[in-house]
Tab-separated table of C-alpha atoms in Angstrom:
chain	number	residue	atom	x	y	z
A	1	MET	CA	46.859	4.073	-2.421
A	2	ALA	CA	48.877	1.457	-4.293
A	3	LEU	CA	52.194	1.788	-6.056
A	4	SER	CA	54.837	-0.670	-7.090
A	5	SER	CA	58.251	-0.176	-5.543
A	6	SER	CA	59.599	1.452	-8.724
A	7	THR	CA	56.579	3.724	-9.051
A	8	ALA	CA	56.827	4.702	-5.394
A	9	ALA	CA	60.445	5.704	-5.961
A	10	HIS	CA	59.405	7.839	-8.922
A	11	VAL	CA	56.766	9.644	-6.849
A	12	VAL	CA	59.309	10.327	-4.117
A	13	ASP	CA	61.813	11.736	-6.594
A	14	THR	CA	59.275	14.168	-7.992
A	15	MET	CA	58.284	15.530	-4.584
A	16	ALA	CA	59.361	18.938	-3.359
A	17	PRO	CA	62.804	19.126	-1.717
A	18	GLU	CA	61.332	20.104	1.651
A	19	MET	CA	59.323	16.874	1.783
A	20	ALA	CA	61.271	14.142	3.573
A	21	PRO	CA	59.515	10.833	2.854
A	22	ARG	CA	60.101	7.613	4.685
A	23	ILE	CA	59.749	4.475	2.596
A	24	VAL	CA	58.754	1.353	4.511
A	25	ASN	CA	57.503	-1.543	2.425
A	26	PRO	CA	57.481	-4.727	4.481
A	27	TYR	CA	56.215	-6.695	1.467
A	28	PRO	CA	58.478	-5.688	-1.481
A	29	ASN	CA	57.025	-8.341	-3.749
A	30	LYS	CA	53.504	-6.941	-3.511
A	31	VAL	CA	51.871	-3.818	-4.841
A	32	ILE	CA	50.934	-1.550	-1.957
A	33	HIS	CA	49.444	1.854	-1.369
A	34	ALA	CA	51.852	4.763	-1.574
A	35	ASP	CA	53.966	4.477	1.556
A	36	ILE	CA	54.816	8.096	2.215
A	37	ARG	CA	55.353	9.998	5.457
A	38	ILE	CA	55.556	13.790	5.339
A	39	GLN	CA	57.840	15.239	8.000
A	40	GLY	CA	57.225	18.931	7.345
A	41	VAL	CA	55.160	20.755	4.759
A	42	GLU	CA	54.207	23.995	6.489
A	43	GLU	CA	55.264	26.164	3.537
A	44	ASP	CA	53.267	24.058	1.121
A	45	ARG	CA	50.254	24.225	3.405
A	46	ARG	CA	50.383	28.026	3.540
A	47	GLN	CA	50.723	28.280	-0.240
A	48	ASP	CA	47.816	25.889	-0.769
A	49	GLY	CA	45.590	27.708	1.710
A	50	PHE	CA	45.442	24.949	4.367
A	51	PRO	CA	44.703	26.164	7.919
A	52	PRO	CA	47.253	25.274	10.616
A	53	GLN	CA	46.591	22.081	12.469
A	54	SER	CA	45.991	23.092	16.082
A	55	ASP	CA	44.283	20.007	17.509
A	56	GLU	CA	46.882	17.314	17.938
A	57	PRO	CA	45.511	13.811	18.431
A	58	GLU	CA	46.494	11.882	21.478
A	59	PRO	CA	49.262	9.327	20.903
A	60	VAL	CA	47.995	5.886	20.037
A	61	VAL	CA	49.573	2.733	21.369
A	62	GLU	CA	48.489	-0.448	19.641
A	63	SER	CA	48.685	-3.624	21.674
A	64	LYS	CA	48.157	-7.142	20.403
A	65	PRO	CA	45.459	-9.018	22.342
A	66	SER	CA	46.098	-12.537	23.546
A	67	ALA	CA	44.441	-15.559	21.976
A	68	ALA	CA	42.146	-15.866	24.995
A	69	ASP	CA	41.128	-12.219	24.687
A	70	VAL	CA	40.374	-12.624	20.985
A	71	GLU	CA	38.274	-15.720	21.640
A	72	TYR	CA	36.386	-13.953	24.427
A	73	GLN	CA	35.737	-10.888	22.265
A	74	ASP	CA	34.469	-13.090	19.439
A	75	ARG	CA	32.056	-14.812	21.778
A	76	ALA	CA	30.977	-11.517	23.373
A	77	ALA	CA	30.303	-9.954	19.962
A	78	GLU	CA	28.191	-12.951	18.965
A	79	MET	CA	26.126	-12.728	22.165
A	80	GLN	CA	25.744	-8.980	21.692
A	81	ASN	CA	24.401	-9.575	18.180
A	82	TRP	CA	21.858	-12.111	19.486
A	83	TRP	CA	20.790	-9.680	22.197
A	84	ALA	CA	20.239	-6.764	19.804
A	85	GLU	CA	18.107	-8.873	17.487
A	86	ALA	CA	16.047	-10.489	20.252
A	87	MET	CA	15.494	-7.222	22.131
A	88	ALA	CA	14.288	-5.425	19.002
A	89	ARG	CA	11.927	-8.305	18.273
A	90	ASN	CA	10.519	-8.880	21.776
A	91	MET	CA	10.215	-5.223	22.774
A	92	ASP	CA	8.823	-4.140	19.414
A	93	LEU	CA	11.633	-1.657	18.923
A	94	PRO	CA	12.549	-0.315	15.468
A	95	GLU	CA	14.988	-2.724	13.864
A	96	GLY	CA	18.071	-1.097	12.411
A	97	TYR	CA	17.918	2.383	10.899
A	98	SER	CA	15.123	4.292	9.228
A	99	LYS	CA	17.550	5.555	6.576
A	100	VAL	CA	21.122	4.749	5.556
A	101	ALA	CA	23.154	6.818	3.096
A	102	VAL	CA	26.591	6.091	1.661
A	103	LEU	CA	29.083	8.617	0.278
A	104	LEU	CA	31.928	7.052	-1.736
A	105	ILE	CA	34.932	9.322	-2.335
A	106	LYS	CA	37.667	8.748	-4.918
A	107	TRP	CA	39.922	10.765	-7.186
A	108	ALA	CA	39.029	11.727	-10.733
A	109	PRO	CA	40.337	9.328	-13.424
A	110	GLU	CA	43.218	11.623	-14.449
A	111	LEU	CA	44.439	11.529	-10.811
A	112	ASP	CA	43.557	7.893	-10.097
A	113	GLU	CA	46.551	5.865	-11.232
A	114	LEU	CA	45.355	3.017	-8.961
A	115	ASN	CA	42.169	2.535	-10.978
A	116	THR	CA	39.966	2.411	-7.899
A	117	GLY	CA	36.836	3.086	-9.938
A	118	ASP	CA	35.810	-0.542	-10.533
A	119	GLU	CA	35.874	-1.530	-6.868
A	120	ALA	CA	34.207	1.708	-5.772
A	121	ARG	CA	31.374	1.166	-8.236
A	122	GLU	CA	30.990	-2.483	-7.186
A	123	LEU	CA	30.731	-1.463	-3.528
A	124	ASP	CA	28.238	1.223	-4.511
A	125	THR	CA	26.090	-1.371	-6.279
A	126	LEU	CA	26.272	-3.727	-3.297
A	127	PHE	CA	25.025	-1.077	-0.861
A	128	ARG	CA	22.325	0.136	-3.239
A	129	ASP	CA	20.932	-3.167	-4.549
A	130	ARG	CA	21.399	-5.561	-1.621
A	131	PHE	CA	20.902	-3.121	1.286
A	132	HIS	CA	18.649	-0.554	-0.443
A	133	TYR	CA	20.835	2.295	0.847
A	134	GLU	CA	21.057	5.671	-0.861
A	135	THR	CA	24.509	5.914	-2.449
A	136	LYS	CA	26.562	8.521	-4.255
A	137	ILE	CA	30.065	8.453	-5.759
A	138	VAL	CA	32.000	11.749	-5.841
A	139	GLU	CA	35.392	12.477	-7.410
A	140	LEU	CA	38.047	14.930	-6.287
A	141	ASN	CA	39.955	16.896	-8.920
A	142	VAL	CA	42.210	19.945	-9.126
A	143	GLY	CA	39.777	22.213	-10.941
A	144	LYS	CA	39.169	23.688	-7.488
A	145	LYS	CA	40.966	23.024	-4.235
A	146	PRO	CA	40.354	19.354	-3.337
A	147	GLN	CA	40.030	20.329	0.325
A	148	HIS	CA	37.106	22.632	-0.453
A	149	GLN	CA	35.523	19.932	-2.597
A	150	LEU	CA	35.892	17.317	0.129
A	151	ASN	CA	34.489	19.596	2.827
A	152	ASN	CA	31.582	20.554	0.596
A	153	TYR	CA	30.738	16.947	-0.319
A	154	VAL	CA	30.708	15.868	3.330
A	155	SER	CA	28.730	18.928	4.453
A	156	GLU	CA	26.044	18.390	1.808
A	157	PHE	CA	25.919	14.692	2.653
A	158	ILE	CA	25.257	15.450	6.331
A	159	CYS	CA	22.682	18.118	5.524
A	160	GLU	CA	20.731	15.814	3.231
A	161	HIS	CA	20.819	12.536	5.146
A	162	ASP	CA	21.362	13.222	8.868
A	163	GLY	CA	18.685	12.242	11.386
A	164	PRO	CA	18.313	10.621	14.829
A	165	ASP	CA	17.383	7.236	13.328
A	166	ASN	CA	19.839	7.361	10.404
A	167	LEU	CA	23.258	5.957	9.607
A	168	LEU	CA	25.870	7.868	7.598
A	169	ILE	CA	28.579	5.837	5.837
A	170	VAL	CA	31.568	7.617	4.280
A	171	TYR	CA	34.047	5.550	2.237
A	172	TYR	CA	37.367	6.622	0.713
A	173	THR	CA	39.683	4.727	-1.615
A	174	GLY	CA	42.965	6.116	-2.851
A	175	HIS	CA	46.438	7.163	-1.781
A	176	GLY	CA	47.028	8.085	1.850
A	177	VAL	CA	49.868	10.247	3.180
A	178	TYR	CA	50.476	10.726	6.889
A	179	ASP	CA	52.063	13.888	8.289
A	180	ASP	CA	54.029	12.961	11.413
A	181	ARG	CA	54.535	16.554	12.440
A	182	ARG	CA	50.920	17.719	12.121
A	183	LYS	CA	49.387	14.349	12.978
A	184	CYS	CA	47.040	14.468	10.019
A	185	LEU	CA	46.037	12.025	7.308
A	186	GLU	CA	46.078	13.495	3.816
A	187	LEU	CA	44.246	11.975	0.869
A	188	THR	CA	46.388	12.369	-2.215
A	189	GLY	CA	45.947	11.949	-5.942
A	190	SER	CA	48.598	11.423	-8.579
A	191	LEU	CA	49.395	13.636	-11.570
A	192	LYS	CA	51.806	11.215	-13.141
A	193	ASN	CA	51.908	11.656	-16.917
A	194	ASN	CA	49.252	14.356	-16.653
A	195	PRO	CA	49.599	17.662	-18.507
A	196	LEU	CA	48.403	19.545	-15.406
A	197	LEU	CA	51.689	18.583	-13.742
A	198	HIS	CA	53.469	21.249	-15.810
A	199	LEU	CA	50.934	23.908	-14.839
A	200	GLY	CA	51.805	23.861	-11.134
A	201	PHE	CA	48.880	21.718	-9.927
A	202	ARG	CA	50.909	18.842	-8.526
A	203	ARG	CA	50.978	19.926	-4.905
A	204	ASN	CA	47.265	20.783	-4.900
A	205	ALA	CA	46.163	17.172	-5.416
A	206	ARG	CA	45.629	16.455	-1.730
A	207	ALA	CA	43.043	17.055	0.989
A	208	THR	CA	43.200	16.610	4.747
A	209	TRP	CA	40.886	13.912	6.041
A	210	ASN	CA	40.914	15.479	9.532
A	211	GLN	CA	38.795	18.394	8.374
A	212	ALA	CA	36.240	16.156	6.688
A	213	GLU	CA	35.890	13.865	9.695
A	214	ASP	CA	35.574	16.796	12.100
A	215	GLN	CA	32.295	17.643	10.386
A	216	LEU	CA	31.010	14.127	11.047
A	217	ARG	CA	32.073	14.346	14.695
A	218	ARG	CA	30.140	17.514	15.429
A	219	GLU	CA	27.609	17.349	18.238
A	220	ASP	CA	24.755	18.509	16.010
A	221	VAL	CA	25.136	15.412	13.797
A	222	GLU	CA	22.465	13.111	15.228
A	223	GLY	CA	22.913	9.936	13.191
A	224	ASP	CA	25.423	7.164	13.771
A	225	VAL	CA	28.535	7.372	11.593
A	226	LEU	CA	30.673	4.690	9.963
A	227	THR	CA	33.801	5.654	8.047
A	228	ILE	CA	35.634	3.137	5.840
A	229	LEU	CA	39.160	4.073	4.775
A	230	ASP	CA	40.925	1.907	2.198
A	231	THR	CA	44.223	3.751	2.288
A	232	CYS	CA	47.633	3.597	3.936
A	233	TYR	CA	48.029	4.797	7.540
A	234	SER	CA	44.271	4.872	7.979
A	235	SER	CA	44.685	3.810	11.628
A	236	ASN	CA	47.184	6.537	12.513
A	237	PHE	CA	44.568	9.237	12.796
A	238	VAL	CA	42.873	7.982	15.961
A	239	LYS	CA	42.061	10.320	18.811
A	240	SER	CA	39.602	10.552	21.650
A	241	GLY	CA	36.163	11.802	20.743
A	242	ARG	CA	33.485	13.754	22.496
A	243	ASP	CA	30.884	12.229	24.743
A	244	GLY	CA	27.655	11.672	22.869
A	245	GLN	CA	24.777	9.340	22.176
A	246	LYS	CA	25.705	8.342	18.638
A	247	ILE	CA	28.004	5.514	17.613
A	248	PHE	CA	30.997	6.556	15.497
A	249	GLU	CA	33.255	3.804	14.145
A	250	LEU	CA	36.058	3.412	11.629
A	251	LEU	CA	36.779	0.330	9.542
A	252	SER	CA	40.441	0.743	8.668
A	253	ALA	CA	42.291	-1.138	5.933
A	254	CYS	CA	45.499	-1.473	7.942
A	255	SER	CA	47.063	-1.170	11.370
A	256	ILE	CA	48.989	1.782	12.775
A	257	ASP	CA	52.074	2.698	10.717
A	258	GLN	CA	51.148	0.106	8.090
A	259	THR	CA	50.296	0.158	4.383
A	260	THR	CA	47.595	-1.660	2.479
A	261	GLU	CA	47.357	-3.240	-0.939
A	262	ALA	CA	46.081	-1.714	-4.178
A	263	PRO	CA	42.793	-2.596	-5.885
A	264	GLY	CA	42.740	-6.223	-6.968
A	265	ASP	CA	42.267	-9.676	-5.495
A	266	ASN	CA	44.119	-8.794	-2.277
A	267	SER	CA	42.699	-5.329	-1.642
A	268	TYR	CA	40.764	-4.342	1.461
A	269	THR	CA	37.744	-3.251	-0.565
A	270	ARG	CA	37.675	-6.630	-2.324
A	271	ALA	CA	37.758	-8.449	1.040
A	272	LEU	CA	35.033	-6.146	2.380
A	273	ILE	CA	32.756	-6.784	-0.620
A	274	ASP	CA	33.298	-10.543	-0.400
A	275	ALA	CA	32.667	-10.661	3.369
A	276	ILE	CA	29.402	-8.736	3.037
A	277	THR	CA	28.255	-10.837	0.072
A	278	VAL	CA	28.919	-14.137	1.842
A	279	ALA	CA	27.044	-12.956	4.950
A	280	LEU	CA	24.038	-11.791	2.915
A	281	ASP	CA	23.911	-14.971	0.848
A	282	LYS	CA	23.961	-17.085	4.003
A	283	GLU	CA	21.376	-15.080	5.977
A	284	PRO	CA	19.763	-12.342	3.850
A	285	GLU	CA	17.809	-10.779	6.745
A	286	GLN	CA	20.520	-11.105	9.393
A	287	PRO	CA	22.140	-7.830	10.535
A	288	ILE	CA	25.918	-7.674	10.039
A	289	SER	CA	27.906	-5.925	12.746
A	290	THR	CA	31.071	-3.986	12.031
A	291	PHE	CA	32.819	-6.282	14.488
A	292	ARG	CA	31.779	-9.303	12.442
A	293	LEU	CA	33.024	-7.681	9.223
A	294	PHE	CA	36.316	-6.858	10.926
A	295	GLN	CA	36.694	-10.505	11.967
A	296	ASP	CA	35.684	-11.995	8.619
A	297	ILE	CA	38.076	-9.748	6.692
A	298	ASN	CA	40.999	-10.648	8.936
A	299	ARG	CA	40.197	-14.360	8.587
A	300	ASP	CA	40.541	-13.991	4.824
A	301	SER	CA	43.832	-15.620	3.817
A	302	ARG	CA	44.413	-12.871	1.238
A	303	ARG	CA	44.624	-10.286	4.033
A	304	LYS	CA	46.816	-12.135	6.526
A	305	ASP	CA	49.813	-9.873	5.793
A	306	THR	CA	47.810	-6.651	6.184
A	307	PRO	CA	45.217	-7.078	8.955
A	308	SER	CA	42.514	-4.454	9.209
A	309	GLN	CA	41.345	-2.607	12.318
A	310	LEU	CA	38.069	-1.489	13.882
A	311	TRP	CA	38.215	1.754	15.867
A	312	SER	CA	35.708	3.711	17.902
A	313	ARG	CA	35.854	7.446	17.182
A	314	GLY	CA	33.823	8.385	20.255
A	315	LYS	CA	34.625	8.043	23.934
A	316	ARG	CA	34.103	4.374	24.611
A	317	THR	CA	34.466	3.106	28.160
A	318	HIS	CA	34.663	-0.520	27.116
A	319	TYR	CA	35.617	-2.346	23.954
A	320	ASN	CA	32.351	-4.253	23.966
A	321	GLU	CA	29.969	-1.309	23.767
A	322	PRO	CA	27.397	-1.419	20.960
A	323	HIS	CA	28.673	-1.652	17.398
A	324	ILE	CA	27.021	-0.501	14.199
A	325	PHE	CA	24.833	-3.079	12.452
A	326	LEU	CA	24.246	-3.162	8.703
A	327	ALA	CA	20.942	-4.682	7.634
A	328	PRO	CA	18.959	-4.486	4.404
A	329	LEU	CA	16.220	-1.862	4.535
A	330	LYS	CA	12.753	-2.707	3.369
A	331	SER	CA	11.918	-1.364	-0.053
A	332	LYS	CA	10.140	1.973	-0.278
A	333	LYS	CA	7.093	0.267	-1.776
A	334	SER	CA	6.622	-2.027	1.215
A	335	ASN	CA	7.132	0.908	3.585
A	336	ALA	CA	4.699	3.199	1.800
A	337	LEU	CA	1.980	2.706	4.444
A	338	HIS	CA	4.365	2.537	7.392
A	339	GLN	CA	6.285	5.633	8.325
A	340	PRO	CA	9.537	5.099	10.234
A	341	ARG	CA	9.093	5.321	13.966
A	342	HIS	CA	11.153	7.901	15.775
A	343	ARG	CA	13.514	6.607	18.444
A	344	PRO	CA	13.972	9.320	21.087
A	345	LYS	CA	17.485	9.507	22.459
A	346	PRO	CA	17.851	8.310	26.076
A	347	LYS	CA	18.507	10.995	28.673
A	348	GLY	CA	19.615	8.635	31.406
A	349	TYR	CA	21.057	5.153	31.788
A	350	LEU	CA	20.400	2.597	34.524
A	351	THR	CA	23.122	0.009	34.986
A	352	LEU	CA	22.191	-3.317	36.562
A	353	ARG	CA	24.330	-6.381	37.123
A	354	PHE	CA	22.961	-9.909	36.857
A	355	GLY	CA	24.789	-12.708	38.647
A	356	LEU	CA	24.535	-15.722	36.333
A	357	ARG	CA	25.240	-19.390	36.738
A	358	ASP	CA	27.232	-19.566	33.495
A	359	SER	CA	30.113	-17.437	32.239
A	360	SER	CA	28.414	-17.072	28.837
A	361	LEU	CA	24.910	-17.365	27.423
A	362	SER	CA	23.491	-19.321	24.519
A	363	GLN	CA	21.132	-17.859	21.950
A	364	GLU	CA	18.230	-19.682	23.597
A	365	GLN	CA	19.080	-18.215	27.007
A	366	ILE	CA	19.320	-14.706	25.555
A	367	GLU	CA	15.973	-15.129	23.822
A	368	PHE	CA	14.432	-16.202	27.129
A	369	MET	CA	15.868	-13.232	29.022
A	370	THR	CA	14.766	-10.653	26.460
A	371	ARG	CA	11.275	-12.124	26.381
A	372	LEU	CA	10.948	-11.855	30.172
A	373	LEU	CA	12.343	-8.318	30.212
A	374	SER	CA	9.914	-7.266	27.518
A	375	LYS	CA	7.032	-8.485	29.682
A	376	ALA	CA	8.425	-6.796	32.787
A	377	PHE	CA	8.650	-3.475	30.951
A	378	GLY	CA	5.423	-3.928	29.020
A	379	ASN	CA	4.116	-0.589	30.294
A	380	LYS	CA	7.007	1.403	28.855
A	381	ALA	CA	5.167	4.697	29.266
A	382	LEU	CA	5.544	4.433	33.042
A	383	VAL	CA	9.332	4.407	33.068
A	384	GLY	CA	9.931	5.835	29.612
A	385	LEU	CA	12.076	2.912	28.489
A	386	ARG	CA	13.961	3.660	25.265
A	387	ARG	CA	16.289	0.703	24.824
A	388	ILE	CA	18.174	-2.022	26.652
A	389	ASP	CA	21.722	-2.367	25.359
A	390	TRP	CA	24.053	-5.287	25.886
A	391	MET	CA	27.148	-3.713	27.420
A	392	ASP	CA	29.332	-6.552	28.619
A	393	ILE	CA	29.495	-9.998	30.113
A	394	GLU	CA	32.545	-11.027	32.074
A	395	PRO	CA	33.463	-14.089	34.150
A	396	ALA	CA	33.098	-13.743	37.891
A	397	PRO	CA	36.413	-13.491	39.779
A	398	PRO	CA	37.629	-16.739	41.381
A	399	THR	CA	36.479	-17.382	44.958
A	400	SER	CA	39.234	-16.888	47.554
A	401	HIS	CA	39.862	-19.217	50.516
A	402	PHE	CA	38.457	-16.633	52.920
A	403	GLU	CA	35.288	-16.270	50.804
A	404	ARG	CA	34.830	-20.054	50.691
A	405	VAL	CA	35.144	-20.308	54.493
A	406	ALA	CA	32.778	-17.390	54.961
A	407	SER	CA	30.302	-19.016	52.584
A	408	ILE	CA	30.410	-22.282	54.550
A	409	MET	CA	29.892	-20.411	57.833
A	410	ARG	CA	26.895	-18.612	56.344
A	411	VAL	CA	25.387	-21.927	55.244
A	412	ILE	CA	25.897	-23.462	58.700
A	413	ALA	CA	24.386	-20.426	60.440
A	414	GLN	CA	21.414	-20.484	58.090
A	415	TRP	CA	20.914	-24.223	58.708
A	416	LYS	CA	20.961	-23.686	62.485
A	417	ARG	CA	18.406	-20.918	62.187
A	418	VAL	CA	16.098	-23.197	60.193
A	419	ILE	CA	16.399	-26.071	62.733
A	420	THR	CA	15.805	-23.754	65.691
A	421	LYS	CA	12.797	-22.183	64.005
A	422	LYS	CA	11.213	-25.583	63.288
A	423	LYS	CA	11.792	-26.735	66.882
A	424	ARG	CA	10.142	-23.628	68.266
A	425	GLU	CA	7.202	-24.016	65.918
A	426	ARG	CA	6.717	-27.627	67.005
A	427	GLU	CA	6.825	-26.747	70.722
A	428	SER	CA	4.440	-23.873	70.168
A	429	GLN	CA	1.964	-26.180	68.417
A	430	GLN	CA	2.120	-28.710	71.269
A	431	THR	CA	1.536	-26.031	73.904
A	432	SER	CA	-1.414	-24.623	71.995
A	433	GLN	CA	-2.972	-28.066	71.646
A	434	ARG	CA	-2.716	-28.794	75.399
A	435	ARG	CA	-4.400	-25.518	76.222
A	436	VAL	CA	-7.278	-26.291	73.872
A	437	ASP	CA	-7.709	-29.777	75.373
A	438	GLU	CA	-7.769	-28.432	78.947
A	439	ILE	CA	-10.480	-25.939	78.088
A	440	THR	CA	-12.647	-28.326	76.071
A	441	PHE	CA	-12.200	-31.591	78.035
A	442	PRO	CA	-10.949	-30.759	81.536
A	443	HIS	CA	-11.461	-34.395	82.909
A	444	SER	CA	-10.215	-36.156	79.839
A	445	THR	CA	-7.011	-34.323	80.075
A	446	GLU	CA	-6.579	-35.591	83.600
A	447	VAL	CA	-7.249	-39.184	82.465
A	448	ALA	CA	-4.890	-38.746	79.588
A	449	SER	CA	-2.351	-37.465	82.025
A	450	ASP	CA	-2.849	-40.544	84.202
A	451	ARG	CA	-2.283	-42.788	81.208
A	452	ARG	CA	0.974	-41.078	80.517
A	453	SER	CA	2.095	-41.509	84.240
A	454	PRO	CA	1.837	-45.041	85.718
A	455	LYS	CA	2.584	-43.699	89.187
A	456	ARG	CA	-0.387	-41.343	89.095
A	457	ALA	CA	-2.598	-44.088	87.673
A	458	HIS	CA	-2.199	-46.250	90.843
A	459	GLU	CA	-2.567	-43.438	93.344
A	460	GLY	CA	-5.744	-43.673	95.581
A	461	LEU	CA	-6.320	-47.404	95.200
A	462	ASP	CA	-6.508	-47.806	99.009
A	463	GLU	CA	-9.503	-45.491	99.161
A	464	LEU	CA	-11.685	-47.642	96.869
A	465	PRO	CA	-14.537	-49.786	98.378
A	466	ASP	CA	-13.794	-53.428	99.214
A	467	ALA	CA	-16.223	-54.735	96.622
A	468	LYS	CA	-14.237	-52.997	93.900
A	469	ARG	CA	-10.800	-53.517	95.323
A	470	GLN	CA	-10.935	-57.238	94.828
A	471	TYR	CA	-11.314	-56.785	91.110
A	472	LEU	CA	-8.354	-54.479	91.061
A	473	ASP	CA	-6.171	-56.780	93.157
A	474	THR	CA	-4.075	-58.706	90.666
A	475	ALA	CA	-2.444	-60.930	93.333
A	476	GLN	CA	-5.427	-63.384	93.614
A	477	PRO	CA	-8.588	-63.866	91.691
A	478	PRO	CA	-11.832	-62.638	93.275
A	479	SER	CA	-13.986	-65.252	95.186
A	480	PRO	CA	-17.359	-66.074	93.672
A	481	PRO	CA	-20.455	-64.737	95.450
A	482	VAL	CA	-22.148	-67.103	98.097
A	483	SER	CA	-25.570	-68.376	97.150
A	484	ASP	CA	-28.439	-68.471	99.761
A	485	SER	CA	-29.575	-71.846	98.564
C-alpha cells in the first residue's frame, strides 16, 4: 500500500528475478503505496497453486470530463438524491436497506508494514456506531494460502449477510500489485524483517482480488454490493459486468495506472472517514450516496494529487443510473415490533419521458412531482408498481430554424381553425333563433322583417283607405273634421 522511495527500492531488489517491476512515483516527496507492476509471474503462480487467468477484462480508457459535464453531473446527482428520498417517503416504500454488513480486509500485523490497523478499526467503528451496520475485520496471513483465506472470508460473508433488501460492503486496505499480462489486481503483504522470509513464505503473501470479486458478482448474490479499495491500481481492474437487478459499485482510491498514499493525514481512508463524518454531523438522517462521497473526497485539498474514482461493476447504460445510498439503520430495539418489508425485484421496466419547462428541477418541484405520482399510483396492486427510479434528466436539443418555422405555421393554422369554428357556431346560433321565431311568432317575424327593410315597410301604402292615408302622408298635416254646427 504505502512505501517510501527507499523502501520501495528495497522491495524491488528482493523480488524474484523473473519479476520485472515498473517504478512510477509521480510524487517522490510523498509516501505512497507500493508502486509495482508485474509483467510475468506464471511460474510463481503455478508453484503457489493459483489457477490461470482466463477471463481478460476489456481495456479501459479513462477520459477527463469537461467542467460543464462535471457541473451537470453534480446537479444531476443532487436531483437524483432528492428524488430517491421523496419517492420513498411519498410512496411509502422501504427507505434504504433492511440490513447492511461490512467486511474489512487487511494483512496480519507481521505482514502489515503500513500499519493500516488504526484506520481500518476507525472505519469499522464508524460503520458500526454511526450507521448501525454489522462489521467484521479479518486479517490475511501466510499460515495458509492467503488466496484460500480471502475466498473463504468473502464466501462466508455472502452466505451470512446476502438478501434481496441487503447491502454488502467489502473494504480492503494494503499493498496493491497489478499484473499487466494477466490483467489482475493482487493484494500483497510484506515480510520485511520477518523470520518467515527465510522459510520460503515470501512469495505466498499475496492473493488475487479478481477471484474474491467474482464471488460478489455472481448472479445468485441478491443484495447490492459496494467495494472500497484503498490500494494502488485499484481502478485498473475494471471490466464489463453481467446484466442484473442489483447495483454493484467500486469506490477506488486512485485513477487508472495511479498510486495512492499510505495511512495518515493524506490517505484515502482518512478522507473517506472525514467525508462521512462531516455529512452525518450536518444531517444525521440524510442518506449519503456513493457519488456524493466520491465528490467530497476529491474536493478535499489533501487528495488533490491523487483523485479517487467511482466505478460501476455492472452493465450500466448511463452514468446517471441509481447509485448506492448509505443511511443509518434504525436500532434493533426500535425495530423489534416492525419486521423489514420485502421489496420484490421488478420484472419489467416502463420508460416514460416528461417534457419539462425547465432544464433542471428544484427540490420543491421534485417533491411536488413525487407526491402527484404517489397519488396516481395509489392502487399499486393493480399495476404491481415496485419502484420509480430517477434515471436521467437532460436539456432538450436546441430548436432548428425549420422547427421554428413549422411551429409558427402550426400556431397560425390552429388560430385559423379556432376563428372559423367560432364563426360557424355564431351563424348556426342565428339560424336556429330565426327558425324558432318563425314557428312561435309567424306575424311578428314579418313585422320585424319590415323594420329591418325600409323598402318593405312602405310597400302597400296606396291600398290603404283615404281616412288613414292622410295620417300617413307626411307632406301636409291632416285637415280637422267639419262640424255640423
